[in-house]
Each structure stands twice: as C-alpha cells, then as structure tokens.
PDB file of C-alpha atoms in Angstrom:
ATOM      1  CA  MET A  13      21.764 127.968  54.100  1.00 40.00           C
ATOM      2  CA  GLU A  14      20.634 127.359  50.309  1.00 43.00           C
ATOM      3  CA  LYS A  15      19.436 124.418  50.226  1.00 47.00           C
ATOM      4  CA  SER A  16      20.735 123.472  46.695  1.00 48.00           C
ATOM      5  CA  ALA A  17      24.584 124.173  48.792  1.00 54.00           C
ATOM      6  CA  ALA A  18      27.358 120.903  48.287  1.00 56.00           C
ATOM      7  CA  PRO A  19      27.359 118.610  51.253  1.00 59.00           C
ATOM      8  CA  GLY A  20      30.106 120.652  53.388  1.00 58.00           C
ATOM      9  CA  THR A  21      29.864 123.911  51.665  1.00 62.00           C
ATOM     10  CA  LEU A  22      28.288 126.710  52.893  1.00 64.00           C
ATOM     11  CA  GLY A  23      26.708 127.990  49.711  1.00 74.00           C
ATOM     12  CA  SER A  24      25.863 131.557  50.227  1.00 84.00           C
ATOM     13  CA  PHE A  25      23.630 133.258  53.330  1.00 84.00           C
ATOM     14  CA  ALA A  26      23.136 136.856  54.752  1.00 92.00           C
ATOM     15  CA  ALA A  27      25.247 138.195  57.220  1.00 95.00           C
ATOM     16  CA  ASP A  28      26.120 141.227  59.568  1.00 95.00           C
ATOM     17  CA  LEU A  29      29.504 141.083  61.008  1.00 95.00           C
ATOM     18  CA  HIS A  30      29.933 144.123  62.529  1.00 95.00           C
ATOM     19  CA  ILE A  31      26.521 144.778  65.221  1.00 96.00           C
ATOM     20  CA  HIS A  32      26.702 147.061  67.929  1.00 96.00           C
ATOM     21  CA  VAL A  33      24.653 146.459  71.499  1.00 96.00           C
ATOM     22  CA  GLY A  34      22.874 149.513  72.074  1.00 94.00           C
ATOM     23  CA  ARG A  35      21.669 148.840  75.792  1.00 95.00           C
ATOM     24  CA  ALA A  36      22.068 145.941  78.149  1.00 96.00           C
ATOM     25  CA  LEU A  37      21.191 144.701  81.005  1.00 95.00           C
ATOM     26  CA  GLY A  38      19.526 148.051  81.060  1.00 93.00           C
ATOM     27  CA  ARG A  39      22.668 149.993  80.660  1.00 92.00           C
ATOM     28  CA  PRO A  40      23.945 151.608  77.755  1.00 92.00           C
ATOM     29  CA  VAL A  41      26.896 150.185  75.583  1.00 93.00           C
ATOM     30  CA  LYS A  42      26.801 151.671  72.472  1.00 92.00           C
ATOM     31  CA  ILE A  43      25.921 155.636  72.987  1.00 87.00           C
ATOM     32  CA  THR A  44      24.831 156.033  69.343  1.00 88.00           C
ATOM     33  CA  ALA A  45      23.442 153.406  69.412  1.00 90.00           C
ATOM     34  CA  SER A  46      19.693 152.398  69.361  1.00 90.00           C
ATOM     35  CA  PRO A  47      18.137 151.355  73.039  1.00 90.00           C
ATOM     36  CA  ALA A  48      16.242 148.930  70.822  1.00 90.00           C
ATOM     37  CA  LEU A  49      19.903 147.491  70.068  1.00 94.00           C
ATOM     38  CA  THR A  50      19.700 144.490  72.665  1.00 97.00           C
ATOM     39  CA  LEU A  51      20.561 141.212  72.094  1.00 97.00           C
ATOM     40  CA  GLU A  52      17.202 140.217  72.269  1.00 96.00           C
ATOM     41  CA  GLY A  53      16.463 142.316  69.556  1.00 96.00           C
ATOM     42  CA  ILE A  54      18.703 142.378  67.242  1.00 96.00           C
ATOM     43  CA  LEU A  55      18.494 138.636  67.358  1.00 96.00           C
ATOM     44  CA  GLU A  56      14.835 138.705  66.778  1.00 94.00           C
ATOM     45  CA  GLU A  57      15.750 141.263  63.807  1.00 94.00           C
ATOM     46  CA  CYS A  58      17.929 139.174  62.192  1.00 95.00           C
ATOM     47  CA  ALA A  59      15.221 135.893  63.102  1.00 93.00           C
ATOM     48  CA  TYR A  60      12.347 137.054  61.637  1.00 91.00           C
ATOM     49  CA  ARG A  61      12.439 140.685  59.855  1.00 92.00           C
ATOM     50  CA  LYS A  62      16.162 141.333  58.115  1.00 93.00           C
ATOM     51  CA  GLY A  63      16.478 137.007  57.196  1.00 92.00           C
ATOM     52  CA  ILE A  64      20.437 137.505  58.773  1.00 95.00           C
ATOM     53  CA  GLN A  65      21.968 133.991  59.488  1.00 95.00           C
ATOM     54  CA  ALA A  66      25.041 134.989  60.840  1.00 96.00           C
ATOM     55  CA  ALA A  67      25.597 138.129  63.065  1.00 97.00           C
ATOM     56  CA  GLY A  68      28.717 139.353  64.091  1.00 97.00           C
ATOM     57  CA  LEU A  69      28.072 141.433  67.815  1.00 97.00           C
ATOM     58  CA  VAL A  70      30.751 143.453  68.375  1.00 97.00           C
ATOM     59  CA  ASP A  71      30.421 143.977  71.868  1.00 97.00           C
ATOM     60  CA  ALA A  72      30.795 141.248  73.659  1.00 97.00           C
ATOM     61  CA  LEU A  73      33.513 142.145  75.830  1.00 96.00           C
ATOM     62  CA  SER A  74      31.223 144.884  77.691  1.00 96.00           C
ATOM     63  CA  PRO A  75      30.610 142.831  81.163  1.00 95.00           C
ATOM     64  CA  PRO A  76      26.779 143.482  81.004  1.00 96.00           C
ATOM     65  CA  VAL A  77      26.611 141.984  76.918  1.00 97.00           C
ATOM     66  CA  ARG A  78      29.203 138.767  79.178  1.00 97.00           C
ATOM     67  CA  GLU A  79      26.121 138.527  81.879  1.00 97.00           C
ATOM     68  CA  GLU A  80      23.021 138.483  78.593  1.00 98.00           C
ATOM     69  CA  LEU A  81      25.550 136.234  76.806  1.00 98.00           C
ATOM     70  CA  ALA A  82      25.769 133.916  79.505  1.00 98.00           C
ATOM     71  CA  THR A  83      21.897 133.571  80.379  1.00 98.00           C
ATOM     72  CA  SER A  84      20.858 133.183  76.554  1.00 97.00           C
ATOM     73  CA  ILE A  85      23.319 130.150  77.091  1.00 97.00           C
ATOM     74  CA  ARG A  86      22.391 128.855  80.295  1.00 97.00           C
ATOM     75  CA  THR A  87      17.871 129.083  79.403  1.00 97.00           C
ATOM     76  CA  GLY A  88      18.868 127.160  76.142  1.00 96.00           C
ATOM     77  CA  THR A  89      18.207 130.588  74.200  1.00 96.00           C
ATOM     78  CA  LEU A  90      21.949 129.874  72.526  1.00 97.00           C
ATOM     79  CA  ARG A  91      23.496 127.144  71.826  1.00 96.00           C
ATOM     80  CA  GLN A  92      26.994 126.670  71.686  1.00 95.00           C
ATOM     81  CA  VAL A  93      27.649 125.393  67.839  1.00 95.00           C
ATOM     82  CA  ASP A  94      30.598 122.797  67.966  1.00 93.00           C
ATOM     83  CA  GLY A  95      33.641 125.158  65.116  1.00 92.00           C
ATOM     84  CA  GLY A  96      32.464 128.006  66.913  1.00 95.00           C
ATOM     85  CA  GLY A  97      29.204 130.252  67.662  1.00 97.00           C
ATOM     86  CA  LEU A  98      25.887 130.514  69.448  1.00 97.00           C
ATOM     87  CA  LEU A  99      23.094 129.396  67.622  1.00 97.00           C
ATOM     88  CA  TYR A 100      20.045 131.075  68.463  1.00 96.00           C
ATOM     89  CA  GLY A 101      15.939 130.756  66.673  1.00 87.00           C
ATOM     90  CA  GLU A 102      14.588 127.547  65.496  1.00 77.00           C
ATOM     91  CA  ALA A 103      14.651 125.221  62.511  1.00 67.00           C
ATOM     92  CA  ALA A 104      13.042 128.277  59.689  1.00 74.00           C
ATOM     93  CA  ALA A 105      14.860 131.164  61.032  1.00 82.00           C
ATOM     94  CA  PRO A 106      18.424 130.657  62.725  1.00 93.00           C
ATOM     95  CA  VAL A 107      20.992 132.933  62.864  1.00 96.00           C
ATOM     96  CA  LEU A 108      24.544 131.792  63.935  1.00 96.00           C
ATOM     97  CA  LEU A 109      25.934 134.650  66.675  1.00 97.00           C
ATOM     98  CA  VAL A 110      29.699 135.582  66.237  1.00 98.00           C
ATOM     99  CA  PRO A 111      30.822 137.160  69.349  1.00 98.00           C
ATOM    100  CA  ALA A 112      33.400 139.600  68.762  1.00 98.00           C
ATOM    101  CA  ILE A 113      34.545 142.634  70.142  1.00 97.00           C
ATOM    102  CA  GLU A 114      35.835 146.201  68.837  1.00 96.00           C
ATOM    103  CA  LEU A 115      38.545 147.118  70.150  1.00 96.00           C
ATOM    104  CA  GLU A 116      40.703 150.772  69.411  1.00 94.00           C
ATOM    105  CA  LEU A 117      44.287 150.864  69.224  1.00 94.00           C
ATOM    106  CA  ARG A 118      46.810 153.760  68.569  1.00 93.00           C
ATOM    107  CA  ILE A 119      48.438 153.199  65.644  1.00 92.00           C
ATOM    108  CA  ASN A 120      51.402 155.527  64.789  1.00 90.00           C
ATOM    109  CA  ASP A 121      49.837 158.494  67.362  1.00 91.00           C
ATOM    110  CA  ALA A 122      45.942 157.496  65.283  1.00 91.00           C
ATOM    111  CA  PRO A 123      43.217 155.566  66.633  1.00 92.00           C
ATOM    112  CA  ALA A 124      42.397 152.859  64.965  1.00 93.00           C
ATOM    113  CA  HIS A 125      39.786 149.966  65.148  1.00 94.00           C
ATOM    114  CA  PHE A 126      40.024 146.304  64.553  1.00 95.00           C
ATOM    115  CA  LEU A 127      37.587 143.749  65.293  1.00 97.00           C
ATOM    116  CA  ILE A 128      38.464 140.290  67.007  1.00 98.00           C
ATOM    117  CA  TYR A 129      35.912 136.587  65.811  1.00 98.00           C
ATOM    118  CA  LEU A 130      36.129 134.055  69.231  1.00 98.00           C
ATOM    119  CA  PRO A 131      34.544 130.557  68.770  1.00 98.00           C
ATOM    120  CA  ASP A 132      32.969 131.154  72.243  1.00 97.00           C
ATOM    121  CA  LEU A 133      31.782 133.099  75.526  1.00 97.00           C
ATOM    122  CA  GLY A 134      34.651 130.969  77.446  1.00 97.00           C
ATOM    123  CA  ALA A 135      37.500 133.289  74.388  1.00 98.00           C
ATOM    124  CA  VAL A 136      35.660 135.704  75.199  1.00 97.00           C
ATOM    125  CA  GLU A 137      36.077 136.111  79.542  1.00 97.00           C
ATOM    126  CA  GLU A 138      39.639 135.086  78.204  1.00 97.00           C
ATOM    127  CA  LEU A 139      40.226 137.936  76.180  1.00 97.00           C
ATOM    128  CA  ALA A 140      38.457 140.037  79.064  1.00 96.00           C
ATOM    129  CA  ALA A 141      40.281 138.696  81.978  1.00 96.00           C
ATOM    130  CA  VAL A 142      43.883 139.961  79.538  1.00 96.00           C
ATOM    131  CA  LEU A 143      42.905 143.454  78.789  1.00 95.00           C
ATOM    132  CA  LYS A 144      41.698 143.328  82.060  1.00 93.00           C
ATOM    133  CA  GLY A 145      43.916 146.577  82.991  1.00 92.00           C
ATOM    134  CA  ARG A 146      43.868 147.839  79.693  1.00 94.00           C
ATOM    135  CA  LEU A 147      41.027 149.165  79.473  1.00 92.00           C
ATOM    136  CA  ASP A 148      38.934 152.539  80.383  1.00 83.00           C
ATOM    137  CA  HIS A 149      35.702 152.494  80.947  1.00 83.00           C
ATOM    138  CA  PRO A 150      35.582 148.009  79.600  1.00 80.00           C
ATOM    139  CA  HIS A 151      31.593 148.272  79.760  1.00 82.00           C
ATOM    140  CA  LEU A 152      31.349 150.980  77.078  1.00 86.00           C
ATOM    141  CA  SER A 153      31.736 149.198  72.896  1.00 89.00           C
ATOM    142  CA  THR A 154      35.031 150.589  70.970  1.00 89.00           C
ATOM    143  CA  ARG A 155      36.975 150.932  74.457  1.00 90.00           C
ATOM    144  CA  PRO A 156      40.559 152.451  73.984  1.00 91.00           C
ATOM    145  CA  CYS A 157      42.705 149.346  74.651  1.00 95.00           C
ATOM    146  CA  ARG A 158      47.303 149.449  75.390  1.00 94.00           C
ATOM    147  CA  ILE A 159      48.468 146.457  73.195  1.00 95.00           C
ATOM    148  CA  ASP A 160      50.817 146.478  70.876  1.00 94.00           C
ATOM    149  CA  PRO A 161      48.499 145.476  67.842  1.00 95.00           C
ATOM    150  CA  CYS A 162      50.277 142.082  67.124  1.00 95.00           C
ATOM    151  CA  ALA A 163      50.235 141.232  70.438  1.00 96.00           C
ATOM    152  CA  LEU A 164      46.572 141.401  69.678  1.00 96.00           C
ATOM    153  CA  ALA A 165      46.557 139.301  66.725  1.00 97.00           C
ATOM    154  CA  SER A 166      48.724 136.519  68.747  1.00 97.00           C
ATOM    155  CA  LEU A 167      46.762 136.685  70.988  1.00 97.00           C
ATOM    156  CA  SER A 168      42.949 136.200  69.361  1.00 97.00           C
ATOM    157  CA  GLY A 169      44.362 133.461  67.263  1.00 98.00           C
ATOM    158  CA  ASP A 170      45.838 131.632  70.540  1.00 98.00           C
ATOM    159  CA  LEU A 171      41.864 132.150  71.894  1.00 98.00           C
ATOM    160  CA  GLY A 172      40.767 130.483  68.108  1.00 98.00           C
ATOM    161  CA  GLY A 173      39.475 133.443  67.026  1.00 98.00           C
ATOM    162  CA  PHE A 174      40.989 136.051  64.463  1.00 96.00           C
ATOM    163  CA  LEU A 175      41.693 140.288  64.228  1.00 96.00           C
ATOM    164  CA  ILE A 176      41.372 142.102  61.264  1.00 94.00           C
ATOM    165  CA  PRO A 177      40.986 145.682  60.513  1.00 93.00           C
ATOM    166  CA  ALA A 178      37.356 147.302  60.946  1.00 92.00           C
ATOM    167  CA  HIS A 179      35.875 150.705  58.348  1.00 88.00           C
ATOM    168  CA  ALA A 180      39.526 149.316  56.007  1.00 79.00           C
ATOM    169  CA  PHE A 181      38.445 151.576  53.379  1.00 77.00           C
ATOM    170  CA  THR A 182      37.210 155.098  55.685  1.00 77.00           C
ATOM    171  CA  PRO A 183      39.764 157.079  57.109  1.00 76.00           C
ATOM    172  CA  HIS A 184      37.773 157.831  59.757  1.00 83.00           C
ATOM    173  CA  LYS A 185      39.214 155.169  63.459  1.00 89.00           C
ATOM    174  CA  GLY A 186      40.096 152.669  59.868  1.00 87.00           C
ATOM    175  CA  VAL A 187      43.656 151.948  60.210  1.00 89.00           C
ATOM    176  CA  LEU A 188      43.653 151.835  56.273  1.00 88.00           C
ATOM    177  CA  GLY A 189      42.686 155.094  56.242  1.00 80.00           C
ATOM    178  CA  ALA A 190      43.977 156.722  59.336  1.00 83.00           C
ATOM    179  CA  ALA A 191      47.966 154.894  60.449  1.00 88.00           C
ATOM    180  CA  VAL A 192      48.998 153.264  57.974  1.00 90.00           C
ATOM    181  CA  ASP A 193      48.956 152.646  53.599  1.00 88.00           C
ATOM    182  CA  ARG A 194      50.004 148.580  54.216  1.00 89.00           C
ATOM    183  CA  LEU A 195      48.859 145.956  56.931  1.00 91.00           C
ATOM    184  CA  SER A 196      52.679 144.750  56.696  1.00 90.00           C
ATOM    185  CA  LEU A 197      53.775 147.947  58.293  1.00 90.00           C
ATOM    186  CA  ILE A 198      51.866 146.754  61.267  1.00 90.00           C
ATOM    187  CA  PHE A 199      52.450 143.232  61.121  1.00 90.00           C
ATOM    188  CA  GLY A 200      55.351 142.558  58.859  1.00 84.00           C
TER     189      GLY A 200
END
C-alpha cells in the first residue's frame, strides 16, 4: 500500500488474484503449471521478486494445498488478518494471501469457470465439506463441480466470501464467452 493513502483507504497496490499452485506436498495440483509454483515459492516470488502485495491462491480447495496452508498458519509463516486473508512476510514486503477456489460449472451445456474468494481457511474447509461428493479428483485444480451457480453464489456469501466469473472476456471456459451473453441470464 502507498504510505500516502488517506486513513481508512487502501491506496494503490499490486495484486494478482488468480494464481495457481503447481505442486503441494510433492503432488501435482495444476498439471499445466510449473512445479516451482509451490505455496512457499509463490509467496516468496510475490514478496521479494514481483512486488505483489495481494495474491489470490485459486487452488485452496485442494487437500494438499489446504494442508500446506494449515501448516503455514500453525508455524506462523501465515497469520490470519481481521476482515479476511492471510498475511505473509515482514513489514518491508508483506503479502496478503486470499484463499480462493476456481471451479468449473456446466452452464447451457458449456464449461464455465468461476472464482470464489473466501476470508480464511475455515471457510475453505466448510466449502470443501459441502462440495464433497460433487467433485471428481478434488486434489487437482479447477475441478468440474456439480452445483447450481446460484446455490454456489449463495453458499459463497454465507461463508463470508464472494463468487465472480473467471476468464470473463475469453471464449475458452469463460462464462460470458462460452455459456451466456449476460450474467443476468444465470443469476437473475
């Protein structure tokens, strides 16, 4: 954040809110991502090389990723922030990690990706429990999920998070390119 920001405002900051994990606990998560994209590697890259201050980790639903997040919280590498997110790093280069999930839903017989941003690991665990049995290969990234998008949006809100379309302007698995022309056709 800028030091010149007015009290109570965020100012400007660098963010990447759609980051995939390549591997967690030695297992593949996003098959097409670099194996160097581990939780530790992502956080260090954001803090010390890229200057990214807010990072959305969209594979938080994967059990190995959840386990690594839980371990990082227990060891103090990540600290829960009031209002949401997990803080990494020292004051000189902090990164706010936002636990997030990318899911693929079928809309009008087309695959469409959605992102869910949640405040903490507890909310991720609650969502994982609700979605159990609705996902194939839940340890991998961006799993097809059998749930209505309105129900998923409502569930996200109930957990203190929110749902948004991913890839909003691309026809490949973007809800607005592959499935519908307007979000109101899905959400009313």
